[in-house]
Each structure stands twice: as C-alpha cells, then as structure tokens.
XYZ file of C-alpha atoms in Angstrom:
511
model
C -13.039 40.202 -2.024
C -10.180 39.221 0.264
C -7.858 41.880 1.625
C -4.273 40.623 1.653
C -1.418 42.700 2.998
C 1.529 42.111 0.706
C 4.738 43.462 -0.712
C 4.778 45.771 -3.700
C 7.457 44.665 -6.150
C 8.888 46.515 -9.141
C 8.854 44.296 -12.212
C 11.037 44.247 -15.306
C 10.333 42.617 -18.667
C 8.916 39.099 -18.251
C 8.245 39.524 -14.562
C 11.539 39.194 -12.690
C 11.094 40.837 -9.322
C 14.013 43.124 -8.454
C 12.772 45.051 -5.422
C 9.908 44.933 -2.925
C 8.164 47.531 -0.772
C 5.476 46.997 1.832
C 1.940 47.851 0.797
C -1.577 46.401 0.842
C -3.661 45.252 -2.109
C -7.134 43.765 -2.484
C -7.126 40.319 -4.125
C -10.232 38.317 -5.067
C -8.988 34.814 -4.169
C -6.112 34.916 -6.692
C -4.584 31.544 -5.849
C -7.742 29.469 -6.140
C -8.753 31.422 -9.252
C -5.343 30.666 -10.742
C -5.576 26.940 -9.995
C -9.037 26.657 -11.523
C -8.198 28.680 -14.619
C -4.881 27.003 -15.394
C -5.790 23.316 -15.406
C -5.035 22.587 -11.762
C -5.900 19.141 -10.428
C -8.574 18.720 -7.779
C -5.825 18.425 -5.145
C -4.076 21.591 -6.360
C -7.387 23.441 -6.265
C -8.093 22.161 -2.746
C -4.717 23.283 -1.402
C -5.135 26.647 -3.163
C -8.456 27.070 -1.354
C -6.825 26.117 1.969
C -3.996 28.622 1.490
C -6.473 31.302 0.439
C -8.469 30.537 3.578
C -5.638 30.868 6.082
C -3.272 33.352 4.455
C -5.126 36.632 5.245
C -5.428 35.649 8.915
C -1.739 34.698 9.075
C -0.719 37.989 7.543
C -3.125 39.839 9.822
C -1.632 38.193 12.916
C 1.604 40.092 12.165
C -0.205 43.369 11.470
C 0.559 43.071 7.760
C 3.239 41.483 5.612
C 5.752 44.170 6.572
C 5.386 43.040 10.181
C 5.960 39.427 9.170
C 9.090 40.344 7.197
C 10.485 42.275 10.160
C 9.685 39.559 12.707
C 12.371 37.117 13.931
C 12.404 33.720 12.223
C 9.715 31.366 13.534
C 7.304 28.723 12.219
C 4.520 31.341 12.224
C 6.589 33.647 10.049
C 7.626 30.832 7.709
C 4.106 29.676 6.850
C 2.963 33.289 6.526
C 5.665 34.165 3.994
C 5.223 30.905 2.062
C 1.479 31.315 1.654
C 1.824 34.999 0.794
C 4.378 34.430 -1.967
C 2.188 31.726 -3.553
C -0.830 34.021 -3.478
C 1.197 36.944 -4.820
C 2.625 34.878 -7.681
C -0.871 33.763 -8.662
C -2.095 37.369 -8.613
C 0.509 38.344 -11.211
C -0.404 35.384 -13.445
C -4.078 36.349 -13.230
C -3.281 39.972 -14.116
C 0.264 40.663 -15.384
C -0.242 44.359 -14.613
C -0.738 43.585 -10.934
C 1.590 45.400 -8.572
C 1.985 44.917 -4.857
C 2.656 41.206 -4.615
C 5.571 39.211 -3.264
C 6.212 36.661 -5.988
C 8.457 33.756 -6.876
C 9.164 35.341 -10.252
C 7.686 32.512 -12.338
C 6.878 33.045 -15.997
C 5.382 29.574 -16.588
C 2.087 28.743 -14.849
C 3.144 25.092 -14.568
C 5.886 26.142 -12.143
C 3.302 27.548 -9.747
C 1.095 24.452 -10.084
C 4.146 22.340 -9.256
C 4.861 24.507 -6.202
C 1.270 23.987 -5.047
C 1.713 20.228 -5.419
C 4.815 20.396 -3.233
C 2.884 21.712 -0.238
C -0.006 19.216 -0.346
C 1.503 16.047 1.156
C -0.256 13.736 -1.294
C 2.607 11.234 -0.948
C 0.906 9.996 2.219
C -1.710 8.130 0.170
C 0.976 5.506 -0.557
C 0.455 4.202 2.987
C -2.731 2.513 1.807
C -0.905 0.546 -0.881
C 1.703 -0.592 1.636
C -0.881 -1.760 4.139
C -2.776 -3.688 1.468
C 0.393 -5.359 0.150
C 1.453 -6.364 3.689
C -1.952 -7.926 4.384
C -1.871 -9.699 1.018
C 1.577 -11.093 1.791
C 0.436 -12.854 4.955
C -2.765 -14.077 3.322
C -0.773 -15.480 0.411
C 1.689 -17.254 2.716
C -1.075 -18.906 4.734
C -3.062 -19.743 1.610
C 0.047 -21.562 0.354
C 0.028 -23.622 3.553
C -3.646 -24.487 3.088
C -2.913 -25.457 -0.499
C -0.125 -27.745 0.660
C -2.468 -29.345 3.190
C -5.039 -29.972 0.488
C -2.393 -31.588 -1.693
C -1.353 -33.733 1.249
C -4.922 -34.761 1.957
C -6.542 -34.793 -1.452
C -9.558 -37.048 -1.690
C -8.818 -40.176 -3.702
C -12.363 -40.493 -4.915
C -12.654 -43.919 -3.336
C -12.261 -44.049 0.431
C -11.084 -41.495 2.947
C -8.357 -38.875 2.820
C -5.206 -39.784 0.948
C -1.936 -37.917 0.522
C 0.155 -36.090 -2.005
C 1.312 -39.550 -3.124
C -2.200 -40.739 -3.961
C -2.585 -40.897 -7.713
C -2.689 -43.454 -10.499
C 0.610 -43.939 -12.251
C 1.109 -46.537 -15.001
C -1.915 -48.440 -13.760
C -0.699 -48.490 -10.130
C -2.383 -46.509 -7.383
C 0.352 -44.941 -5.286
C -0.521 -43.838 -1.748
C 1.546 -43.157 1.315
C -0.280 -45.296 3.840
C 0.772 -48.548 2.144
C 4.445 -49.354 2.560
C 4.646 -51.838 -0.285
C 3.123 -49.307 -2.638
C 5.728 -46.748 -1.665
C 8.499 -49.290 -2.063
C 7.369 -50.174 -5.576
C 6.986 -46.539 -6.416
C 10.295 -45.201 -5.116
C 12.436 -48.123 -6.189
C 15.105 -50.182 -4.435
C 16.865 -47.312 -2.732
C 13.608 -46.146 -1.177
C 12.106 -49.445 -0.053
C 9.921 -48.848 2.988
C 9.133 -51.802 5.211
C 6.651 -50.001 7.434
C 3.695 -47.910 6.324
C 4.306 -44.163 6.302
C 1.324 -42.204 7.577
C 0.422 -38.556 7.916
C 1.045 -37.369 11.455
C -1.493 -34.996 12.999
C 0.920 -32.164 13.880
C 2.597 -30.086 11.214
C 4.663 -26.920 10.842
C 5.531 -24.525 8.051
C 7.857 -21.608 7.371
C 7.329 -19.186 4.484
C 9.594 -16.465 3.157
C 8.414 -14.058 0.466
C 9.802 -11.146 -1.514
C 7.384 -8.743 -3.200
C 8.504 -6.034 -5.599
C 6.643 -3.665 -7.885
C 5.806 -0.105 -8.726
C 2.917 2.285 -8.942
C 2.600 4.660 -11.878
C 1.738 8.269 -11.142
C -1.840 9.422 -11.718
C -3.692 12.704 -11.326
C -4.284 11.925 -7.627
C -1.421 9.670 -6.540
C 2.359 9.809 -6.919
C 4.425 7.098 -8.539
C 6.773 4.970 -6.457
C 8.741 1.725 -6.438
C 8.386 -0.717 -3.566
C 10.024 -3.804 -2.091
C 8.749 -5.999 0.721
C 10.082 -8.942 2.690
C 7.631 -11.194 4.524
C 8.147 -14.111 6.896
C 5.444 -16.447 8.205
C 5.795 -19.388 10.579
C 2.993 -21.575 11.842
C 1.784 -24.757 13.436
C -1.323 -26.797 12.645
C -3.018 -29.967 13.848
C -5.139 -32.412 11.922
C -8.451 -33.625 13.358
C -9.578 -36.484 11.115
C -10.652 -34.575 7.983
C -10.137 -31.103 9.445
C -7.092 -28.928 10.192
C -6.758 -26.006 12.599
C -3.635 -23.844 12.779
C -2.050 -20.616 13.970
C 0.768 -18.507 12.561
C 2.739 -15.330 13.149
C 4.159 -13.090 10.456
C 6.563 -10.210 9.973
C 6.626 -7.732 7.084
C 9.202 -5.108 6.184
C 8.205 -2.681 3.444
C 10.081 0.170 1.762
C 9.158 2.511 -1.058
C 10.756 5.437 -2.824
C 8.809 8.099 -4.684
C 9.718 8.687 -8.304
C 10.931 12.281 -8.793
C 9.016 14.244 -11.390
C 7.960 17.800 -12.175
C 5.415 17.520 -9.337
C 7.258 15.233 -6.904
C 10.691 15.968 -5.433
C 11.132 12.556 -3.836
C 10.947 10.939 -0.436
C 10.247 7.515 0.973
C 8.062 5.494 3.296
C 9.231 2.614 5.467
C 6.799 0.254 7.171
C 7.257 -2.829 9.310
C 5.110 -4.857 11.652
C 3.819 -8.138 12.991
C 0.634 -10.105 12.413
C -1.077 -13.164 13.840
C -3.479 -15.527 12.071
C -5.795 -18.419 12.777
C -6.682 -20.706 9.879
C -8.628 -23.874 9.267
C -9.475 -26.431 6.611
C -12.311 -28.961 6.447
C -12.581 -31.742 3.866
C -15.921 -33.160 2.736
C -14.808 -35.876 0.381
C -13.820 -34.089 -2.789
C -15.041 -30.747 -1.430
C -13.291 -28.497 1.052
C -13.832 -25.238 2.942
C -11.051 -23.143 4.437
C -10.862 -19.853 6.355
C -8.211 -17.363 7.497
C -8.501 -14.619 10.137
C -5.581 -12.185 10.461
C -4.829 -9.209 12.670
C -1.700 -7.130 12.084
C -0.027 -3.877 13.031
C 2.365 -1.692 11.039
C 4.630 1.193 12.036
C 5.390 3.818 9.382
C 8.315 6.213 8.969
C 7.647 8.803 6.294
C 9.850 11.418 4.668
C 8.593 13.680 1.914
C 10.612 16.411 0.239
C 9.145 19.901 -0.173
C 11.100 21.664 -2.850
C 10.380 24.511 -5.239
C 12.581 27.099 -6.880
C 12.315 30.875 -6.879
C 13.479 33.298 -9.546
C 13.319 36.175 -7.088
C 16.784 36.910 -5.736
C 15.916 40.089 -3.847
C 16.714 39.395 -0.159
C 14.224 42.017 1.033
C 11.396 39.860 -0.343
C 12.510 36.799 1.648
C 10.923 34.581 -0.999
C 13.804 32.353 -1.988
C 13.847 28.721 -3.116
C 12.567 26.100 -0.680
C 14.197 22.744 0.016
C 13.234 20.844 3.169
C 12.092 17.434 4.335
C 8.883 16.773 6.268
C 9.139 13.636 8.410
C 6.578 11.772 10.459
C 5.916 8.508 12.230
C 2.577 6.765 12.543
C 1.080 3.382 13.147
C -1.981 1.426 12.119
C -3.616 -1.963 12.134
C -5.448 -4.212 9.721
C -7.961 -7.024 10.144
C -8.764 -9.582 7.457
C -11.252 -12.435 7.233
C -11.339 -14.807 4.270
C -13.516 -17.832 3.531
C -13.251 -20.009 0.438
C -14.691 -23.269 -0.813
C -13.709 -25.582 -3.615
C -13.550 -29.058 -4.894
C -10.834 -31.218 -6.379
C -10.593 -34.201 -8.598
C -7.862 -36.327 -10.128
C -7.517 -37.253 -13.757
C -4.640 -39.712 -13.801
C -1.666 -37.637 -12.619
C -3.544 -34.304 -12.943
C -5.280 -32.542 -10.064
C -7.860 -29.782 -10.687
C -8.995 -27.431 -7.909
C -11.558 -24.688 -8.712
C -12.376 -22.349 -5.792
C -14.701 -19.509 -4.872
C -14.135 -17.178 -1.955
C -14.992 -13.944 -0.154
C -12.713 -11.725 1.929
C -13.405 -8.698 4.113
C -10.628 -6.367 5.249
C -10.330 -3.193 7.274
C -7.260 -0.963 7.352
C -6.788 1.792 9.931
C -3.947 4.319 10.139
C -3.823 6.749 13.056
C -3.561 10.470 12.391
C -0.226 12.215 12.898
C 1.679 15.488 12.519
C 4.830 16.069 10.493
C 8.100 17.629 11.617
C 9.742 20.282 9.424
C 13.513 19.809 8.942
C 13.902 23.605 8.874
C 14.508 24.722 12.469
C 12.042 27.574 12.011
C 9.885 25.881 9.398
C 6.122 25.975 9.650
C 5.050 23.864 6.662
C 4.188 20.704 8.600
C 0.855 19.101 7.875
C -1.464 17.352 10.288
C -3.278 14.338 8.842
C -6.460 12.769 10.158
C -7.179 9.100 10.765
C -7.577 6.791 7.799
C -10.148 3.991 7.777
C -10.483 1.891 4.617
C -12.758 -1.111 4.018
C -12.465 -3.759 1.337
C -14.863 -6.553 0.350
C -13.686 -8.856 -2.425
C -14.919 -11.988 -4.127
C -12.481 -14.333 -5.832
C -12.792 -17.115 -8.369
C -9.804 -19.389 -8.785
C -8.514 -22.467 -10.528
C -5.348 -24.421 -9.775
C -4.055 -27.221 -11.967
C -1.167 -29.458 -10.927
C 0.441 -32.698 -11.972
C 2.239 -35.311 -9.888
C 5.491 -36.509 -11.461
C 7.259 -39.419 -9.695
C 10.955 -39.063 -9.075
C 13.499 -41.068 -7.138
C 13.390 -38.616 -4.218
C 9.579 -38.534 -4.030
C 6.985 -36.583 -5.974
C 7.552 -33.494 -8.082
C 4.399 -31.443 -8.571
C 4.383 -28.378 -10.853
C 1.248 -26.244 -10.712
C -0.394 -23.265 -12.321
C -3.061 -21.081 -10.746
C -5.219 -18.113 -11.704
C -7.539 -16.008 -9.541
C -9.936 -13.238 -10.501
C -10.969 -10.654 -7.891
C -13.922 -8.292 -7.749
C -13.884 -5.360 -5.332
C -17.281 -4.264 -3.977
C -15.958 -1.330 -1.891
C -14.803 0.878 -4.755
C -15.062 4.327 -3.148
C -12.125 6.703 -3.013
C -10.277 7.071 0.249
C -10.452 10.714 1.383
C -7.864 11.909 3.910
C -8.411 15.119 5.864
C -5.405 17.408 6.342
C -4.470 20.908 7.496
C -1.401 22.976 8.279
C -0.273 21.947 11.746
C 0.755 25.496 12.604
C -2.921 26.400 12.719
C -3.261 24.194 15.818
C -0.479 26.159 17.521
C -2.047 29.475 16.591
C -5.502 28.292 17.664
C -4.151 27.573 21.141
C -2.304 30.886 21.447
C -4.769 33.246 19.779
C -8.138 31.614 18.977
C -9.791 35.032 18.637
C -8.207 35.384 15.190
C -10.292 32.482 13.905
C -7.733 29.693 13.915
C -9.124 26.256 14.761
C -7.716 23.073 16.263
C -10.291 20.979 14.418
C -9.830 18.996 11.215
C -13.169 20.273 9.929
C -14.227 23.824 9.110
C -10.758 25.167 9.884
C -9.025 27.853 7.877
C -6.444 25.577 6.251
C -8.406 22.327 6.022
C -8.271 20.428 2.744
C -8.803 16.880 1.467
C -6.428 14.422 -0.182
C -8.207 11.790 -2.275
C -6.831 8.512 -3.566
C -7.692 6.887 -6.863
C -10.711 4.638 -6.843
C -9.610 1.026 -6.343
C -9.859 -1.211 -9.391
C -13.032 -3.270 -9.270
C -11.676 -6.235 -11.248
C -8.159 -7.625 -11.440
C -6.353 -10.950 -11.453
C -3.443 -12.869 -9.972
C -1.568 -15.577 -11.864
C 0.872 -17.976 -10.254
C 3.185 -20.842 -11.073
C 4.930 -23.122 -8.629
C 6.957 -26.248 -8.118
C 6.496 -28.580 -5.155
C 8.891 -31.297 -3.946
C 7.309 -33.902 -1.658
C 9.497 -36.460 0.082
C 8.542 -39.855 1.578
C 8.651 -38.432 5.108
C 6.081 -35.833 3.992
C 8.547 -32.981 4.076
C 7.494 -30.569 1.341
C 9.419 -27.735 -0.312
C 7.478 -25.318 -2.478
C 8.645 -22.486 -4.728
C 6.126 -20.246 -6.389
C 5.622 -16.915 -8.131
C 2.523 -14.705 -8.221
C 1.944 -11.675 -10.428
C -0.781 -9.038 -10.377
C -2.557 -8.547 -13.734
C -5.190 -6.120 -14.935
C -4.705 -3.579 -12.103
C -4.405 -0.039 -13.407
C -1.197 1.814 -12.473
C 0.072 -0.981 -10.178
C 2.411 -3.907 -10.857
C 3.367 -6.492 -8.240
C 5.528 -9.599 -8.418
C 5.899 -11.934 -5.437
C 8.326 -14.822 -4.977
C 7.808 -17.294 -2.138
C 9.599 -20.278 -0.639
C 7.567 -22.593 1.612
C 8.872 -25.421 3.774
C 6.470 -27.708 5.572
C 6.797 -30.888 7.551
C 5.287 -32.962 10.312
C 6.273 -34.148 13.765
C-alpha cells in the first residue's frame, strides 16, 4: 500500500474533472496496476513502475500535493505534478468510484497508455540504427574499392596477375600489359604503341546516399532516415598484395513518424572515420581485410506531448507540449576479414566469398534539456555498448563488354548475413531531476545512481535479425589508363521492420 497525497476532484458523468480540493488517499500502486491490466507494453509497464517508485517521495518533499500546487514554478514542482496526475488518472480507471485524485480527465484507457509512452524516451533507441548504418556505409565504400582492385588484378588462370582487361574475347586474349593487344582491342583511335601497365600507387573517392525507414514495433518507434557518406583513400600495390588507408565522413538525419504513441522529433548524427585495408592474391584465391574506427556526434530532439481534458486551473494538470533535447557522442570499431576465389568463363567473372566481421558500438550517457523553463521531465540515459558478430556468404557475377572507350563491366552481387550476437540492447534511464534532488536532500531516498534508484527504468530494443541479405547491381567503366568509374546500388532484404537503399559512385585511378 502506497500513501499518495493528492487532490480530491468532483466528477460529473463520464469523468470530467470540474474542481479539485487537497486531500490524501491511499493507493495500491494504481499506475503500474493500470498498465498491467490494460495491455500496456513492457516499456509502459516499466515507466509506470518508475513513476510509482518516485512519485510518493516527490509529493512528500513538498509536504503533500497541496504544498506542491502552492509552490512557485520549478523543475521539482513540474515532475511532481506530472507524476501525480498520471497516477491519479490511473486510480480512477482502476476504480471509477475513486475520489481524491488529480486526473487528466481521460475516458479511454488508450489515452493514458499513450501519455505513459510520451514520458519514456524510447526514441533514443534509434541511435543504434544510425550508428550501424554509418559503419556499414564506410565498410561498403571500402569493400567497393577492394572489389575494384580485384577486378583490376584478377588472376588470368595462366601466369601472374592480370588486369580488368584480361579476358578472352572472340578468340583473342586481351590484357593491358601488351600494347599490341590493346591496340587491336580498342581499334584505330585507341592504338597504343607502348605497353600500359598497372602502377603501384592508386587512389579512390566514393560518395554514397543511403535512404530508408524503420517500421514501428512494440519496442521501437518508426522513423525515416537519410545519410550521405564520403570516403577517400590511397593504396599501394606490393606485387600480389595491396595495402591502403582511407578517411570517411557520414552525415545522418532521421525523423520520427508521428502516431498515437509518438509525437515526433528527430535525430541528427555526423562524424569521421579512418580505415586501414588490405588485399592479398594467391593465384585465383584472395584474402582481404578492413579495420575501421569512427566517431559520431548526435543531436536529439524528442517531443513530449499529451492532452488533458481537465480545464480546472486549480488542478494545474493541463495539456503538455514540450521538446526534450540532448547532445551525445560515441564511437564504433569494426574488423572484417573475407576470403574468396575467382574464375573467368569467357567474358564472365565469378567471385564467391565468405567472411566474418566483428563490430562494437559505444554511445556515451547523457542528460536531456527540457524546453520548458521550469520543466523537470528530462531523462538521464546511461552508456550504450553493443556488440555484433556476423558471418557473410557472397557471390558476385560480372561480365566484361568491350567498347571503344575501354571496358564496360556490369555486375550483380548477393550477400547473406548471419548475426551471432542477437541479444536485445537494454538502455538504463531515470528522471534527471532525481539527481538534483539526491544532491540537495538525499535523506528523502533520492539517488544519483542509475541502479536501484527511485525512478530507474529500462528501455529495450528489438532483438536484431539473425539472418538477412543484401543485393546489389552495378556498372563499371574501365579506361585504357586504368581510370575506373563505378555506379552501384545495394538494397537490404529480409530484415524485419527495416528497409535500406544505398546508391554509390566510385572513382578510382592510379598515379
């Protein structure tokens, strides 16, 4: 039995509150009982438990709800009144005959569940998706470079590394290190008197645009996202091996889809990354690896909004409409190793691959800022630390088509991923005002910890999909001076609730 000081309100008909008087009533955890008995989600139940845990102490710190109502506006008063009106509204739903509660005047239980959702901050889980997409963008850009290097050094099956021009065409073997062969291949306007050879030093520049959306689920909100990524790098060939470095920049934006449970908001993220990559040929076989470290800065705005049907000013339980903003940062580390083999069949090149990648994403904890000058609904979030271990099976098929300018090579690729780290990500949170109260009056039981505190609760993400695929199509233009221009598209398939489409332009050359 929890003793909650509250306001006694006279009720008319379906429950519209028309006047309120100070009193005290005994409530047996009405808010968490309401959430459990009315189909609340696990998150709504958790936040109901957190509010039930802190609300009596908040009210008690003012000497009762009448003291809170009479106090000057402050963050302490704001969170006290907000928690008390949610608890009071639940008490009336649990027992319509209940008197003595400040309420929002709801007649539909779904309205109170939606109000609970508004004060949870579950939008923050979208940070994980952004971090993963940013890391994938840089990996994809560098993987495209490694693919171009393999095309430019594909084993001929006879002797030594060849080039993108090495294939049989109409009975003639065309390869770049023989000038007469190139001359015959490209025709009169492209006669080459001297052999053209691969130079050891190369460069590349990639630009990518990724767009998609995430459907809402029981644990995560729906949102649309767009991302721009740039990658530039340098590599050097050592006989049959290549070693390179690159830097990347990502700019990510997302907007939450408004719904009955989500009022809106957005997250912006941007940051830099650096990578080291390598490729080693063993005849028709190859092994490549990528190591990436990146950092992202996040700017987050979530809207807290719920209506009230109680227009009595003495209750001070009107509609709420505010924005909670925050800034945070994090980093991610990725290591990927893959192996494959390639063979030519006339103009066709087949490249099956198998790989393994390990990734770690970290986001530092942070505290929100309430847009209301005297608002106290900010949340404090703990650190996030997410691991991923994936295997991938892939196949790429391409065909060399001779043209007057050089070689045109369309390709198609498919990859299938399996995720071994399929646990939910659980984020710890609390009302930030508890930290302030813990510092000023710890004797009341407030805590500055993110564990065993009065308002602590957990926000859980969906479990990551264990199996999903990526399909891609591309078109490569290779010129006699080994300048290569590549356009390609990749789409995510088989991933529940998430769609992603990426478009990339790659330019590579040598010097």
